[in-house]
Amino acid sequence: MAESERRAGTSEEVAPPVQQCFMVPKKEINVVSDMAKWKRSQAYADYMGFILTLNEGVRGKKLTCDYKISEPIEKLVALLNTLDRWIDETPPVDQPSRFGNKAFRTWYAKLDQEAEKLVSAVIPKHLADAAPEVAVYLKESVGNSTRIDYGTGHEAAFAAFLCCLCKIGVLRVDDQMAIVFKVFNRYLEVMRKLQKTYRMEPAGSQGVWGLDDFQFLPFIWGSSQLIDHPSLEPRHFVDEKVVNENHKDFMFLECILFITEMKTGPFAEHSNQLWNISAVPSWSKVNQGLIRMYKAECLEKFPVIQHFKFGSLLPIQPVTS
């Protein structure tokens, strides 16, 4: 396999040689002062590079456009379909409705047990040793089974899971659009189903002052999709008719649709940050602003990053330039 074929994420990142020592990722951010280690780490640089590479990859493209679908992409979709099927097989239990439903713990226990097997089905035999490391990010990506909550830290774990698959060469540069449109979009559908079915709490939600109770990345990538759109401007996403007519093409509008399904009352009241964003003049400004906000509100917040796990693929060691 040529070196260039193994490049993952950005051009500087080259997938590690196959004889790498994989390890089960562990927690490294234990106190607020550890946040400096995270911001200097190879993991942070690679994670952010991955997010920004995908941001460029989907720029100006619709969800419904044509793109290459490789075998690993199909296998990842099959994995997510399995998680979806397990939700159907694990109905909510009878309990007081204001709490997260305990059936989520049953569903999660199944994932906990099967995660390595699911990941092994996606990666080639010669990379079998990577499965325990990569599977940790999959398990972390669906919410917390004790608190029955879900938030941007869990979403980041799924992006880290995909980033690791790029670093070991399972996903390639030409998979970029499919990573976002096929895999991440399917992940969002499964997470929305989990949130609805088990009434999951938003983890660390800032309520009306946060961007969204559960997700962040689809707003970044979704705003990139809309850059230079001939007619849709940021002010249009608060228009119900525009959302209904275009949500199948644009992730950002799909997110808005889900919010309006889940929340009642005026949009400006339940989603104040998004309402403010609708006043920004262009999608490229929205996109840049959301990237800054993601770093500040998610990646630089101790309550979110304290749960992040570090291994051989996303190491805590400082960046080697």
PDB file of C-alpha atoms in Angstrom:
ATOM      1  CA  MET A   1       0.000   0.000   0.000  1.00  0.00           C
ATOM      2  CA  ALA A   2       1.513   3.323  -1.050  1.00  0.00           C
ATOM      3  CA  GLU A   3       2.294   5.864   1.675  1.00  0.00           C
ATOM      4  CA  SER A   4       0.076   8.438  -0.011  1.00  0.00           C
ATOM      5  CA  GLU A   5      -2.850   6.040   0.107  1.00  0.00           C
ATOM      6  CA  ARG A   6      -2.533   5.676   3.839  1.00  0.00           C
ATOM      7  CA  ARG A   7      -2.687   9.369   4.580  1.00  0.00           C
ATOM      8  CA  ALA A   8      -5.518  10.192   6.909  1.00  0.00           C
ATOM      9  CA  GLY A   9      -7.246  13.467   7.638  1.00  0.00           C
ATOM     10  CA  THR A  10      -4.815  16.143   6.576  1.00  0.00           C
ATOM     11  CA  SER A  11      -1.764  15.770   4.399  1.00  0.00           C
ATOM     12  CA  GLU A  12       0.680  15.833   7.329  1.00  0.00           C
ATOM     13  CA  GLU A  13      -0.935  12.903   9.103  1.00  0.00           C
ATOM     14  CA  VAL A  14       0.274   9.577   7.859  1.00  0.00           C
ATOM     15  CA  ALA A  15      -1.320   6.420   9.189  1.00  0.00           C
ATOM     16  CA  PRO A  16       1.023   4.662  11.594  1.00  0.00           C
ATOM     17  CA  PRO A  17       2.840   1.557  10.405  1.00  0.00           C
ATOM     18  CA  VAL A  18       0.892  -1.598  11.015  1.00  0.00           C
ATOM     19  CA  GLN A  19       3.295  -2.916  13.661  1.00  0.00           C
ATOM     20  CA  GLN A  20       2.211  -0.118  15.978  1.00  0.00           C
ATOM     21  CA  CYS A  21       1.541  -0.923  19.636  1.00  0.00           C
ATOM     22  CA  PHE A  22      -2.138  -0.228  20.157  1.00  0.00           C
ATOM     23  CA  MET A  23      -3.413   0.430  23.664  1.00  0.00           C
ATOM     24  CA  VAL A  24      -6.749   0.786  25.391  1.00  0.00           C
ATOM     25  CA  PRO A  25      -7.326   4.568  25.648  1.00  0.00           C
ATOM     26  CA  LYS A  26      -7.520   6.059  29.119  1.00  0.00           C
ATOM     27  CA  LYS A  27      -8.466   9.240  30.910  1.00  0.00           C
ATOM     28  CA  GLU A  28      -5.625  11.797  31.213  1.00  0.00           C
ATOM     29  CA  ILE A  29      -7.444  15.057  32.036  1.00  0.00           C
ATOM     30  CA  ASN A  30      -8.157  14.852  35.747  1.00  0.00           C
ATOM     31  CA  VAL A  31      -7.909  18.435  36.997  1.00  0.00           C
ATOM     32  CA  VAL A  32      -8.537  21.782  35.302  1.00  0.00           C
ATOM     33  CA  SER A  33      -4.803  22.478  34.970  1.00  0.00           C
ATOM     34  CA  ASP A  34      -4.500  19.341  32.761  1.00  0.00           C
ATOM     35  CA  MET A  35      -6.402  21.227  30.046  1.00  0.00           C
ATOM     36  CA  ALA A  36      -3.107  22.801  28.941  1.00  0.00           C
ATOM     37  CA  LYS A  37      -1.785  19.279  28.161  1.00  0.00           C
ATOM     38  CA  TRP A  38      -4.843  18.592  26.024  1.00  0.00           C
ATOM     39  CA  LYS A  39      -4.499  21.784  23.990  1.00  0.00           C
ATOM     40  CA  ARG A  40      -0.835  21.029  23.270  1.00  0.00           C
ATOM     41  CA  SER A  41      -1.460  17.346  22.547  1.00  0.00           C
ATOM     42  CA  GLN A  42      -1.134  15.436  19.314  1.00  0.00           C
ATOM     43  CA  ALA A  43      -4.710  14.262  19.947  1.00  0.00           C
ATOM     44  CA  TYR A  44      -6.070  17.821  19.898  1.00  0.00           C
ATOM     45  CA  ALA A  45      -4.152  18.713  16.722  1.00  0.00           C
ATOM     46  CA  ASP A  46      -5.260  15.543  14.935  1.00  0.00           C
ATOM     47  CA  TYR A  47      -8.857  15.788  16.114  1.00  0.00           C
ATOM     48  CA  MET A  48      -9.202  19.425  15.069  1.00  0.00           C
ATOM     49  CA  GLY A  49      -7.398  18.727  11.778  1.00  0.00           C
ATOM     50  CA  PHE A  50      -9.898  15.950  11.080  1.00  0.00           C
ATOM     51  CA  ILE A  51     -12.929  18.178  11.829  1.00  0.00           C
ATOM     52  CA  LEU A  52     -11.578  20.958   9.582  1.00  0.00           C
ATOM     53  CA  THR A  53     -10.650  18.579   6.744  1.00  0.00           C
ATOM     54  CA  LEU A  54     -14.220  17.268   6.694  1.00  0.00           C
ATOM     55  CA  ASN A  55     -15.515  20.836   6.939  1.00  0.00           C
ATOM     56  CA  GLU A  56     -13.708  21.619   3.665  1.00  0.00           C
ATOM     57  CA  GLY A  57     -14.706  18.290   2.127  1.00  0.00           C
ATOM     58  CA  VAL A  58     -18.469  18.965   2.365  1.00  0.00           C
ATOM     59  CA  ARG A  59     -18.332  22.651   1.499  1.00  0.00           C
ATOM     60  CA  GLY A  60     -21.149  23.612  -0.880  1.00  0.00           C
ATOM     61  CA  LYS A  61     -22.316  19.976  -1.236  1.00  0.00           C
ATOM     62  CA  LYS A  62     -25.808  18.560  -0.640  1.00  0.00           C
ATOM     63  CA  LEU A  63     -26.473  15.396   1.372  1.00  0.00           C
ATOM     64  CA  THR A  64     -28.217  14.042  -1.723  1.00  0.00           C
ATOM     65  CA  CYS A  65     -25.308  14.592  -4.138  1.00  0.00           C
ATOM     66  CA  ASP A  66     -23.270  11.728  -5.628  1.00  0.00           C
ATOM     67  CA  TYR A  67     -20.127  10.569  -3.818  1.00  0.00           C
ATOM     68  CA  LYS A  68     -18.038   7.432  -3.535  1.00  0.00           C
ATOM     69  CA  ILE A  69     -19.175   4.819  -1.009  1.00  0.00           C
ATOM     70  CA  SER A  70     -16.361   2.448  -0.107  1.00  0.00           C
ATOM     71  CA  GLU A  71     -16.680  -0.926   1.591  1.00  0.00           C
ATOM     72  CA  PRO A  72     -15.582   0.380   5.038  1.00  0.00           C
ATOM     73  CA  ILE A  73     -18.270   3.094   4.786  1.00  0.00           C
ATOM     74  CA  GLU A  74     -20.903   0.443   4.072  1.00  0.00           C
ATOM     75  CA  LYS A  75     -19.659  -1.600   7.022  1.00  0.00           C
ATOM     76  CA  LEU A  76     -19.898   1.432   9.331  1.00  0.00           C
ATOM     77  CA  VAL A  77     -23.470   2.065   8.230  1.00  0.00           C
ATOM     78  CA  ALA A  78     -24.250  -1.608   8.931  1.00  0.00           C
ATOM     79  CA  LEU A  79     -22.748  -1.193  12.422  1.00  0.00           C
ATOM     80  CA  LEU A  80     -25.015   1.823  13.082  1.00  0.00           C
ATOM     81  CA  ASN A  81     -28.002  -0.089  11.711  1.00  0.00           C
ATOM     82  CA  THR A  82     -27.278  -2.777  14.304  1.00  0.00           C
ATOM     83  CA  LEU A  83     -27.355  -0.175  17.104  1.00  0.00           C
ATOM     84  CA  ASP A  84     -30.649   1.101  15.697  1.00  0.00           C
ATOM     85  CA  ARG A  85     -32.131  -2.406  15.655  1.00  0.00           C
ATOM     86  CA  TRP A  86     -31.126  -2.909  19.295  1.00  0.00           C
ATOM     87  CA  ILE A  87     -33.211   0.151  20.233  1.00  0.00           C
ATOM     88  CA  ASP A  88     -36.264  -1.554  18.697  1.00  0.00           C
ATOM     89  CA  GLU A  89     -35.411  -4.719  20.630  1.00  0.00           C
ATOM     90  CA  THR A  90     -35.072  -2.788  23.921  1.00  0.00           C
ATOM     91  CA  PRO A  91     -38.316  -0.881  24.488  1.00  0.00           C
ATOM     92  CA  PRO A  92     -38.519   1.717  27.291  1.00  0.00           C
ATOM     93  CA  VAL A  93     -39.637   0.358  30.668  1.00  0.00           C
ATOM     94  CA  ASP A  94     -42.517   1.692  32.753  1.00  0.00           C
ATOM     95  CA  GLN A  95     -41.218   4.287  35.191  1.00  0.00           C
ATOM     96  CA  PRO A  96     -41.844   7.949  36.163  1.00  0.00           C
ATOM     97  CA  SER A  97     -41.583   9.805  32.878  1.00  0.00           C
ATOM     98  CA  ARG A  98     -39.496  12.751  33.969  1.00  0.00           C
ATOM     99  CA  PHE A  99     -36.338  10.662  34.265  1.00  0.00           C
ATOM    100  CA  GLY A 100     -34.153   9.089  31.582  1.00  0.00           C
ATOM    101  CA  ASN A 101     -35.500   5.609  30.886  1.00  0.00           C
ATOM    102  CA  LYS A 102     -33.547   2.799  32.535  1.00  0.00           C
ATOM    103  CA  ALA A 103     -33.937   0.595  29.449  1.00  0.00           C
ATOM    104  CA  PHE A 104     -31.073   2.651  28.011  1.00  0.00           C
ATOM    105  CA  ARG A 105     -28.765   0.834  30.452  1.00  0.00           C
ATOM    106  CA  THR A 106     -29.837  -2.507  29.002  1.00  0.00           C
ATOM    107  CA  TRP A 107     -29.231  -1.218  25.477  1.00  0.00           C
ATOM    108  CA  TYR A 108     -25.848   0.197  26.498  1.00  0.00           C
ATOM    109  CA  ALA A 109     -24.765  -3.041  28.213  1.00  0.00           C
ATOM    110  CA  LYS A 110     -25.236  -4.808  24.889  1.00  0.00           C
ATOM    111  CA  LEU A 111     -23.009  -2.281  23.114  1.00  0.00           C
ATOM    112  CA  ASP A 112     -20.438  -2.514  25.906  1.00  0.00           C
ATOM    113  CA  GLN A 113     -20.299  -6.260  25.397  1.00  0.00           C
ATOM    114  CA  GLU A 114     -20.324  -6.276  21.591  1.00  0.00           C
ATOM    115  CA  ALA A 115     -18.324  -3.132  20.690  1.00  0.00           C
ATOM    116  CA  GLU A 116     -15.039  -4.878  19.927  1.00  0.00           C
ATOM    117  CA  LYS A 117     -16.783  -7.433  17.746  1.00  0.00           C
ATOM    118  CA  LEU A 118     -18.644  -4.652  15.886  1.00  0.00           C
ATOM    119  CA  VAL A 119     -15.391  -2.760  15.264  1.00  0.00           C
ATOM    120  CA  SER A 120     -13.560  -5.930  14.197  1.00  0.00           C
ATOM    121  CA  ALA A 121     -16.142  -6.360  11.438  1.00  0.00           C
ATOM    122  CA  VAL A 122     -15.188  -2.941  10.033  1.00  0.00           C
ATOM    123  CA  ILE A 123     -11.394  -3.216  10.081  1.00  0.00           C
ATOM    124  CA  PRO A 124      -9.233  -5.611   8.020  1.00  0.00           C
ATOM    125  CA  LYS A 125      -7.741  -8.718   9.642  1.00  0.00           C
ATOM    126  CA  HIS A 126      -4.164  -7.372   9.711  1.00  0.00           C
ATOM    127  CA  LEU A 127      -5.366  -4.492  11.919  1.00  0.00           C
ATOM    128  CA  ALA A 128      -7.275  -6.718  14.360  1.00  0.00           C
ATOM    129  CA  ASP A 129      -5.067  -5.497  17.237  1.00  0.00           C
ATOM    130  CA  ALA A 130      -6.502  -1.998  16.833  1.00  0.00           C
ATOM    131  CA  ALA A 131     -10.073  -3.101  17.624  1.00  0.00           C
ATOM    132  CA  PRO A 132      -9.901  -2.765  21.457  1.00  0.00           C
ATOM    133  CA  GLU A 133      -8.459   0.761  21.144  1.00  0.00           C
ATOM    134  CA  VAL A 134     -10.909   1.991  18.512  1.00  0.00           C
ATOM    135  CA  ALA A 135     -13.924   0.335  20.203  1.00  0.00           C
ATOM    136  CA  VAL A 136     -13.492   2.525  23.295  1.00  0.00           C
ATOM    137  CA  TYR A 137     -14.434   5.610  21.259  1.00  0.00           C
ATOM    138  CA  LEU A 138     -17.513   3.861  19.891  1.00  0.00           C
ATOM    139  CA  LYS A 139     -18.659   2.975  23.429  1.00  0.00           C
ATOM    140  CA  GLU A 140     -18.071   6.547  24.587  1.00  0.00           C
ATOM    141  CA  SER A 141     -20.067   8.002  21.684  1.00  0.00           C
ATOM    142  CA  VAL A 142     -23.623   7.050  22.629  1.00  0.00           C
ATOM    143  CA  GLY A 143     -24.134   8.702  26.013  1.00  0.00           C
ATOM    144  CA  ASN A 144     -23.563   7.864  29.666  1.00  0.00           C
ATOM    145  CA  SER A 145     -25.361   4.822  31.017  1.00  0.00           C
ATOM    146  CA  THR A 146     -25.252   5.922  34.655  1.00  0.00           C
ATOM    147  CA  ARG A 147     -26.685   9.382  34.116  1.00  0.00           C
ATOM    148  CA  ILE A 148     -28.664   8.436  30.977  1.00  0.00           C
ATOM    149  CA  ASP A 149     -27.452  11.606  29.316  1.00  0.00           C
ATOM    150  CA  TYR A 150     -25.851  12.589  26.017  1.00  0.00           C
ATOM    151  CA  GLY A 151     -23.936  15.663  24.895  1.00  0.00           C
ATOM    152  CA  THR A 152     -21.169  17.126  22.773  1.00  0.00           C
ATOM    153  CA  GLY A 153     -18.480  15.088  24.566  1.00  0.00           C
ATOM    154  CA  HIS A 154     -20.170  11.893  23.350  1.00  0.00           C
ATOM    155  CA  GLU A 155     -20.460  13.341  19.865  1.00  0.00           C
ATOM    156  CA  ALA A 156     -16.716  14.154  19.988  1.00  0.00           C
ATOM    157  CA  ALA A 157     -16.006  10.517  20.862  1.00  0.00           C
ATOM    158  CA  PHE A 158     -17.759   9.436  17.659  1.00  0.00           C
ATOM    159  CA  ALA A 159     -15.701  11.909  15.621  1.00  0.00           C
ATOM    160  CA  ALA A 160     -12.596  10.526  17.403  1.00  0.00           C
ATOM    161  CA  PHE A 161     -13.729   6.988  16.486  1.00  0.00           C
ATOM    162  CA  LEU A 162     -13.859   8.016  12.796  1.00  0.00           C
ATOM    163  CA  CYS A 163     -10.552   9.873  13.105  1.00  0.00           C
ATOM    164  CA  CYS A 164      -8.898   6.701  14.457  1.00  0.00           C
ATOM    165  CA  LEU A 165     -10.254   4.711  11.506  1.00  0.00           C
ATOM    166  CA  CYS A 166      -8.591   7.278   9.228  1.00  0.00           C
ATOM    167  CA  LYS A 167      -5.324   7.056  11.139  1.00  0.00           C
ATOM    168  CA  ILE A 168      -5.113   3.289  10.711  1.00  0.00           C
ATOM    169  CA  GLY A 169      -5.955   3.673   7.016  1.00  0.00           C
ATOM    170  CA  VAL A 170      -9.414   2.052   7.052  1.00  0.00           C
ATOM    171  CA  LEU A 171     -11.001   5.308   5.866  1.00  0.00           C
ATOM    172  CA  ARG A 172      -9.229   7.267   3.117  1.00  0.00           C
ATOM    173  CA  VAL A 173      -9.085  10.827   1.852  1.00  0.00           C
ATOM    174  CA  ASP A 174     -11.658  10.102  -0.850  1.00  0.00           C
ATOM    175  CA  ASP A 175     -14.120   8.888   1.821  1.00  0.00           C
ATOM    176  CA  GLN A 176     -14.504  12.421   3.206  1.00  0.00           C
ATOM    177  CA  MET A 177     -17.987  13.160   1.910  1.00  0.00           C
ATOM    178  CA  ALA A 178     -19.262   9.704   2.786  1.00  0.00           C
ATOM    179  CA  ILE A 179     -17.835  10.014   6.331  1.00  0.00           C
ATOM    180  CA  VAL A 180     -20.054  13.046   6.954  1.00  0.00           C
ATOM    181  CA  PHE A 181     -23.066  12.395   4.717  1.00  0.00           C
ATOM    182  CA  LYS A 182     -23.398   8.648   5.116  1.00  0.00           C
ATOM    183  CA  VAL A 183     -21.793   7.632   8.415  1.00  0.00           C
ATOM    184  CA  PHE A 184     -22.072  10.711  10.625  1.00  0.00           C
ATOM    185  CA  ASN A 185     -25.562  11.437   9.345  1.00  0.00           C
ATOM    186  CA  ARG A 186     -26.655   7.876  10.170  1.00  0.00           C
ATOM    187  CA  TYR A 187     -25.051   8.262  13.604  1.00  0.00           C
ATOM    188  CA  LEU A 188     -27.165  11.393  14.160  1.00  0.00           C
ATOM    189  CA  GLU A 189     -30.333   9.511  13.245  1.00  0.00           C
ATOM    190  CA  VAL A 190     -29.511   6.764  15.735  1.00  0.00           C
ATOM    191  CA  MET A 191     -28.648   9.296  18.464  1.00  0.00           C
ATOM    192  CA  ARG A 192     -31.925  11.177  17.895  1.00  0.00           C
ATOM    193  CA  LYS A 193     -33.777   7.889  18.216  1.00  0.00           C
ATOM    194  CA  LEU A 194     -31.921   7.120  21.478  1.00  0.00           C
ATOM    195  CA  GLN A 195     -32.669  10.610  22.810  1.00  0.00           C
ATOM    196  CA  LYS A 196     -36.372  10.271  22.012  1.00  0.00           C
ATOM    197  CA  THR A 197     -36.833   6.628  23.004  1.00  0.00           C
ATOM    198  CA  TYR A 198     -35.056   6.792  26.355  1.00  0.00           C
ATOM    199  CA  ARG A 199     -35.675  10.499  27.074  1.00  0.00           C
ATOM    200  CA  MET A 200     -31.981  11.122  27.568  1.00  0.00           C
ATOM    201  CA  GLU A 201     -30.930  14.212  29.477  1.00  0.00           C
ATOM    202  CA  PRO A 202     -28.703  16.741  27.709  1.00  0.00           C
ATOM    203  CA  ALA A 203     -25.226  16.367  29.259  1.00  0.00           C
ATOM    204  CA  GLY A 204     -23.940  19.660  30.630  1.00  0.00           C
ATOM    205  CA  SER A 205     -26.518  21.605  28.633  1.00  0.00           C
ATOM    206  CA  GLN A 206     -26.432  25.361  28.954  1.00  0.00           C
ATOM    207  CA  GLY A 207     -30.136  25.348  28.151  1.00  0.00           C
ATOM    208  CA  VAL A 208     -31.223  28.309  26.109  1.00  0.00           C
ATOM    209  CA  TRP A 209     -27.638  29.699  26.069  1.00  0.00           C
ATOM    210  CA  GLY A 210     -26.103  26.666  24.413  1.00  0.00           C
ATOM    211  CA  LEU A 211     -26.187  26.097  20.682  1.00  0.00           C
ATOM    212  CA  ASP A 212     -28.128  22.835  20.994  1.00  0.00           C
ATOM    213  CA  ASP A 213     -28.881  20.355  23.781  1.00  0.00           C
ATOM    214  CA  PHE A 214     -27.149  17.428  22.115  1.00  0.00           C
ATOM    215  CA  GLN A 215     -25.052  18.117  19.005  1.00  0.00           C
ATOM    216  CA  PHE A 216     -22.554  20.596  17.621  1.00  0.00           C
ATOM    217  CA  LEU A 217     -20.661  19.118  14.659  1.00  0.00           C
ATOM    218  CA  PRO A 218     -23.639  18.923  12.247  1.00  0.00           C
ATOM    219  CA  PHE A 219     -24.053  22.675  12.650  1.00  0.00           C
ATOM    220  CA  ILE A 220     -20.411  23.218  11.652  1.00  0.00           C
ATOM    221  CA  TRP A 221     -20.441  20.820   8.705  1.00  0.00           C
ATOM    222  CA  GLY A 222     -24.025  21.766   7.856  1.00  0.00           C
ATOM    223  CA  SER A 223     -23.159  25.460   7.613  1.00  0.00           C
ATOM    224  CA  SER A 224     -20.198  24.560   5.362  1.00  0.00           C
ATOM    225  CA  GLN A 225     -22.615  22.721   3.049  1.00  0.00           C
ATOM    226  CA  LEU A 226     -24.577  25.962   2.657  1.00  0.00           C
ATOM    227  CA  ILE A 227     -21.612  28.232   1.823  1.00  0.00           C
ATOM    228  CA  ASP A 228     -22.287  30.104  -1.430  1.00  0.00           C
ATOM    229  CA  HIS A 229     -25.814  28.686  -1.740  1.00  0.00           C
ATOM    230  CA  PRO A 230     -27.588  30.691  -4.478  1.00  0.00           C
ATOM    231  CA  SER A 231     -30.728  31.394  -2.447  1.00  0.00           C
ATOM    232  CA  LEU A 232     -30.615  30.081   1.126  1.00  0.00           C
ATOM    233  CA  GLU A 233     -29.162  32.584   3.591  1.00  0.00           C
ATOM    234  CA  PRO A 234     -28.693  32.215   7.351  1.00  0.00           C
ATOM    235  CA  ARG A 235     -31.860  34.250   7.980  1.00  0.00           C
ATOM    236  CA  HIS A 236     -33.897  31.562   6.206  1.00  0.00           C
ATOM    237  CA  PHE A 237     -33.279  28.708   8.644  1.00  0.00           C
ATOM    238  CA  VAL A 238     -35.793  30.090  11.139  1.00  0.00           C
ATOM    239  CA  ASP A 239     -38.471  29.861   8.416  1.00  0.00           C
ATOM    240  CA  GLU A 240     -40.447  26.643   8.868  1.00  0.00           C
ATOM    241  CA  LYS A 241     -41.331  26.361   5.171  1.00  0.00           C
ATOM    242  CA  VAL A 242     -37.668  26.644   4.083  1.00  0.00           C
ATOM    243  CA  VAL A 243     -36.665  23.990   6.634  1.00  0.00           C
ATOM    244  CA  ASN A 244     -39.427  21.605   5.525  1.00  0.00           C
ATOM    245  CA  GLU A 245     -38.484  21.958   1.866  1.00  0.00           C
ATOM    246  CA  ASN A 246     -34.684  21.654   2.226  1.00  0.00           C
ATOM    247  CA  HIS A 247     -33.842  19.582   5.305  1.00  0.00           C
ATOM    248  CA  LYS A 248     -33.107  16.412   3.312  1.00  0.00           C
ATOM    249  CA  ASP A 249     -30.269  18.236   1.532  1.00  0.00           C
ATOM    250  CA  PHE A 250     -28.656  20.051   4.438  1.00  0.00           C
ATOM    251  CA  MET A 251     -27.602  18.771   7.853  1.00  0.00           C
ATOM    252  CA  PHE A 252     -27.997  22.170   9.446  1.00  0.00           C
ATOM    253  CA  LEU A 253     -31.692  22.296   8.528  1.00  0.00           C
ATOM    254  CA  GLU A 254     -32.194  18.698   9.651  1.00  0.00           C
ATOM    255  CA  CYS A 255     -30.900  19.771  13.090  1.00  0.00           C
ATOM    256  CA  ILE A 256     -33.298  22.739  13.140  1.00  0.00           C
ATOM    257  CA  LEU A 257     -36.186  20.422  12.241  1.00  0.00           C
ATOM    258  CA  PHE A 258     -35.314  18.094  15.139  1.00  0.00           C
ATOM    259  CA  ILE A 259     -35.134  21.021  17.598  1.00  0.00           C
ATOM    260  CA  THR A 260     -38.557  22.298  16.539  1.00  0.00           C
ATOM    261  CA  GLU A 261     -39.994  18.767  16.923  1.00  0.00           C
ATOM    262  CA  MET A 262     -38.571  18.437  20.419  1.00  0.00           C
ATOM    263  CA  LYS A 263     -39.180  21.944  21.792  1.00  0.00           C
ATOM    264  CA  THR A 264     -42.251  24.101  22.140  1.00  0.00           C
ATOM    265  CA  GLY A 265     -42.628  27.868  22.170  1.00  0.00           C
ATOM    266  CA  PRO A 266     -40.975  30.609  20.105  1.00  0.00           C
ATOM    267  CA  PHE A 267     -37.667  29.609  18.492  1.00  0.00           C
ATOM    268  CA  ALA A 268     -35.973  32.799  19.739  1.00  0.00           C
ATOM    269  CA  GLU A 269     -36.750  31.727  23.316  1.00  0.00           C
ATOM    270  CA  HIS A 270     -35.815  28.033  23.304  1.00  0.00           C
ATOM    271  CA  SER A 271     -32.805  28.394  20.964  1.00  0.00           C
ATOM    272  CA  ASN A 272     -31.470  31.869  21.518  1.00  0.00           C
ATOM    273  CA  GLN A 273     -27.941  31.225  20.230  1.00  0.00           C
ATOM    274  CA  LEU A 274     -29.238  29.817  16.951  1.00  0.00           C
ATOM    275  CA  TRP A 275     -31.679  32.675  16.657  1.00  0.00           C
ATOM    276  CA  ASN A 276     -28.733  35.084  16.964  1.00  0.00           C
ATOM    277  CA  ILE A 277     -26.811  33.143  14.310  1.00  0.00           C
ATOM    278  CA  SER A 278     -29.689  33.645  11.865  1.00  0.00           C
ATOM    279  CA  ALA A 279     -28.725  37.347  11.801  1.00  0.00           C
ATOM    280  CA  VAL A 280     -25.180  36.629  10.543  1.00  0.00           C
ATOM    281  CA  PRO A 281     -24.892  37.804   6.909  1.00  0.00           C
ATOM    282  CA  SER A 282     -23.208  34.801   5.272  1.00  0.00           C
ATOM    283  CA  TRP A 283     -22.796  31.075   5.757  1.00  0.00           C
ATOM    284  CA  SER A 284     -18.999  31.330   5.640  1.00  0.00           C
ATOM    285  CA  LYS A 285     -19.153  33.739   8.598  1.00  0.00           C
ATOM    286  CA  VAL A 286     -21.534  31.361  10.382  1.00  0.00           C
ATOM    287  CA  ASN A 287     -19.129  28.493   9.698  1.00  0.00           C
ATOM    288  CA  GLN A 288     -16.067  30.350  11.014  1.00  0.00           C
ATOM    289  CA  GLY A 289     -17.982  31.531  14.074  1.00  0.00           C
ATOM    290  CA  LEU A 290     -19.193  28.016  14.866  1.00  0.00           C
ATOM    291  CA  ILE A 291     -15.658  26.607  14.631  1.00  0.00           C
ATOM    292  CA  ARG A 292     -14.469  29.237  17.151  1.00  0.00           C
ATOM    293  CA  MET A 293     -17.466  28.535  19.367  1.00  0.00           C
ATOM    294  CA  TYR A 294     -16.865  24.767  19.191  1.00  0.00           C
ATOM    295  CA  LYS A 295     -13.304  25.201  20.433  1.00  0.00           C
ATOM    296  CA  ALA A 296     -14.372  27.570  23.220  1.00  0.00           C
ATOM    297  CA  GLU A 297     -17.610  25.893  24.339  1.00  0.00           C
ATOM    298  CA  CYS A 298     -16.738  22.221  23.862  1.00  0.00           C
ATOM    299  CA  LEU A 299     -13.057  21.469  23.338  1.00  0.00           C
ATOM    300  CA  GLU A 300     -11.776  23.968  25.908  1.00  0.00           C
ATOM    301  CA  LYS A 301     -14.309  23.129  28.609  1.00  0.00           C
ATOM    302  CA  PHE A 302     -13.060  20.865  31.388  1.00  0.00           C
ATOM    303  CA  PRO A 303     -16.477  19.230  32.080  1.00  0.00           C
ATOM    304  CA  VAL A 304     -16.563  18.032  28.457  1.00  0.00           C
ATOM    305  CA  ILE A 305     -12.908  17.069  27.925  1.00  0.00           C
ATOM    306  CA  GLN A 306     -12.312  15.376  31.290  1.00  0.00           C
ATOM    307  CA  HIS A 307     -14.081  12.321  29.828  1.00  0.00           C
ATOM    308  CA  PHE A 308     -11.964  12.150  26.655  1.00  0.00           C
ATOM    309  CA  LYS A 309      -9.730   9.076  26.390  1.00  0.00           C
ATOM    310  CA  PHE A 310      -6.200   8.981  24.977  1.00  0.00           C
ATOM    311  CA  GLY A 311      -4.343   6.055  23.428  1.00  0.00           C
ATOM    312  CA  SER A 312      -1.760   5.373  20.726  1.00  0.00           C
ATOM    313  CA  LEU A 313      -3.871   6.835  17.906  1.00  0.00           C
ATOM    314  CA  LEU A 314      -4.928   9.995  19.723  1.00  0.00           C
ATOM    315  CA  PRO A 315      -2.011  10.512  22.135  1.00  0.00           C
ATOM    316  CA  ILE A 316      -1.821  13.009  25.008  1.00  0.00           C
ATOM    317  CA  GLN A 317       1.864  13.651  24.138  1.00  0.00           C
ATOM    318  CA  PRO A 318       2.626  17.170  22.860  1.00  0.00           C
ATOM    319  CA  VAL A 319       2.526  17.795  19.116  1.00  0.00           C
ATOM    320  CA  THR A 320       5.742  16.913  17.316  1.00  0.00           C
ATOM    321  CA  SER A 321       5.966  19.566  14.641  1.00  0.00           C
TER     322      SER A 321
END
